[in-house]
């Protein structure tokens, strides 16, 4: 299977992200107690998606109504998005 370059993945996400009105196409979810690497990753994700989409991509602690598609960064965000805690068992610090 061929690997997709990161820029191509962002471009593909942008093509799938068409929404109408003022709703941001994506919202990055980051837990309030996120680690420094998770904060950096969320910031980079929001920045790169925003650049690809030509629109601001907010970072919030939870997926709110009207938030568009929510992308979680880190285990706290995964739990906030409804992932079962058992799904995180056995993961190392790198997730």
PDB file of N, CA, C and O in Angstrom, residues 17 19-27 55-56 66-69:
ATOM      1  N   UNK A  17     -14.200  18.304   3.229  1.00  0.00           N
ATOM      2  CA  UNK A  17     -14.653  19.157   4.308  1.00  0.00           C
ATOM      3  C   UNK A  17     -15.620  20.255   3.887  1.00  0.00           C
ATOM      4  O   UNK A  17     -15.840  21.178   4.642  1.00  0.00           O
ATOM      5  N   UNK A  19     -18.499  22.523   3.705  1.00  0.00           N
ATOM      6  CA  UNK A  19     -19.668  22.777   4.533  1.00  0.00           C
ATOM      7  C   UNK A  19     -20.246  24.117   4.128  1.00  0.00           C
ATOM      8  O   UNK A  19     -19.582  24.949   3.529  1.00  0.00           O
ATOM      9  N   UNK A  20     -21.483  24.333   4.505  1.00  0.00           N
ATOM     10  CA  UNK A  20     -22.144  25.592   4.167  1.00  0.00           C
ATOM     11  C   UNK A  20     -22.202  26.492   5.398  1.00  0.00           C
ATOM     12  O   UNK A  20     -22.118  26.031   6.523  1.00  0.00           O
ATOM     13  N   UNK A  21     -22.348  27.778   5.155  1.00  0.00           N
ATOM     14  CA  UNK A  21     -22.551  28.726   6.245  1.00  0.00           C
ATOM     15  C   UNK A  21     -21.281  29.025   7.015  1.00  0.00           C
ATOM     16  O   UNK A  21     -20.171  28.903   6.519  1.00  0.00           O
ATOM     17  N   UNK A  22     -21.480  29.425   8.277  1.00  0.00           N
ATOM     18  CA  UNK A  22     -20.380  29.854   9.123  1.00  0.00           C
ATOM     19  C   UNK A  22     -19.795  28.740   9.966  1.00  0.00           C
ATOM     20  O   UNK A  22     -18.918  28.973  10.783  1.00  0.00           O
ATOM     21  N   UNK A  23     -20.280  27.522   9.824  1.00  0.00           N
ATOM     22  CA  UNK A  23     -19.780  26.408  10.621  1.00  0.00           C
ATOM     23  C   UNK A  23     -18.365  26.060  10.175  1.00  0.00           C
ATOM     24  O   UNK A  23     -18.129  25.830   8.993  1.00  0.00           O
ATOM     25  N   UNK A  24     -17.408  26.023  11.121  1.00  0.00           N
ATOM     26  CA  UNK A  24     -16.064  25.598  10.713  1.00  0.00           C
ATOM     27  C   UNK A  24     -16.107  24.139  10.282  1.00  0.00           C
ATOM     28  O   UNK A  24     -16.820  23.336  10.884  1.00  0.00           O
ATOM     29  N   UNK A  25     -15.399  23.790   9.220  1.00  0.00           N
ATOM     30  CA  UNK A  25     -15.464  22.410   8.735  1.00  0.00           C
ATOM     31  C   UNK A  25     -14.879  21.402   9.722  1.00  0.00           C
ATOM     32  O   UNK A  25     -15.285  20.253   9.742  1.00  0.00           O
ATOM     33  N   UNK A  26     -13.921  21.825  10.528  1.00  0.00           N
ATOM     34  CA  UNK A  26     -13.310  20.959  11.531  1.00  0.00           C
ATOM     35  C   UNK A  26     -13.131  21.728  12.825  1.00  0.00           C
ATOM     36  O   UNK A  26     -12.955  22.945  12.807  1.00  0.00           O
ATOM     37  N   UNK A  27     -13.139  21.003  13.928  1.00  0.00           N
ATOM     38  CA  UNK A  27     -12.750  21.544  15.223  1.00  0.00           C
ATOM     39  C   UNK A  27     -11.762  20.558  15.823  1.00  0.00           C
ATOM     40  O   UNK A  27     -12.014  19.348  15.831  1.00  0.00           O
ATOM     41  N   UNK A  55      -9.686  28.596   6.070  1.00  0.00           N
ATOM     42  CA  UNK A  55     -10.630  28.989   7.116  1.00  0.00           C
ATOM     43  C   UNK A  55     -10.024  28.649   8.472  1.00  0.00           C
ATOM     44  O   UNK A  55      -9.221  27.722   8.587  1.00  0.00           O
ATOM     45  N   UNK A  56     -10.417  29.399   9.481  1.00  0.00           N
ATOM     46  CA  UNK A  56      -9.921  29.133  10.830  1.00  0.00           C
ATOM     47  C   UNK A  56     -10.448  27.792  11.329  1.00  0.00           C
ATOM     48  O   UNK A  56     -11.604  27.437  11.090  1.00  0.00           O
ATOM     49  N   UNK A  66     -22.617  22.232  16.432  1.00  0.00           N
ATOM     50  CA  UNK A  66     -22.221  23.157  15.383  1.00  0.00           C
ATOM     51  C   UNK A  66     -20.721  23.295  15.209  1.00  0.00           C
ATOM     52  O   UNK A  66     -20.263  24.211  14.554  1.00  0.00           O
ATOM     53  N   UNK A  67     -19.966  22.378  15.804  1.00  0.00           N
ATOM     54  CA  UNK A  67     -18.506  22.476  15.744  1.00  0.00           C
ATOM     55  C   UNK A  67     -17.924  21.875  14.474  1.00  0.00           C
ATOM     56  O   UNK A  67     -16.722  21.904  14.283  1.00  0.00           O
ATOM     57  N   UNK A  68     -18.734  21.331  13.605  1.00  0.00           N
ATOM     58  CA  UNK A  68     -18.203  20.668  12.415  1.00  0.00           C
ATOM     59  C   UNK A  68     -17.675  19.286  12.779  1.00  0.00           C
ATOM     60  O   UNK A  68     -18.076  18.697  13.773  1.00  0.00           O
ATOM     61  N   UNK A  69     -16.775  18.773  12.006  1.00  0.00           N
ATOM     62  CA  UNK A  69     -16.163  17.471  12.295  1.00  0.00           C
ATOM     63  C   UNK A  69     -15.110  17.661  13.385  1.00  0.00           C
ATOM     64  O   UNK A  69     -14.255  18.517  13.267  1.00  0.00           O
TER      65      UNK A  69
END
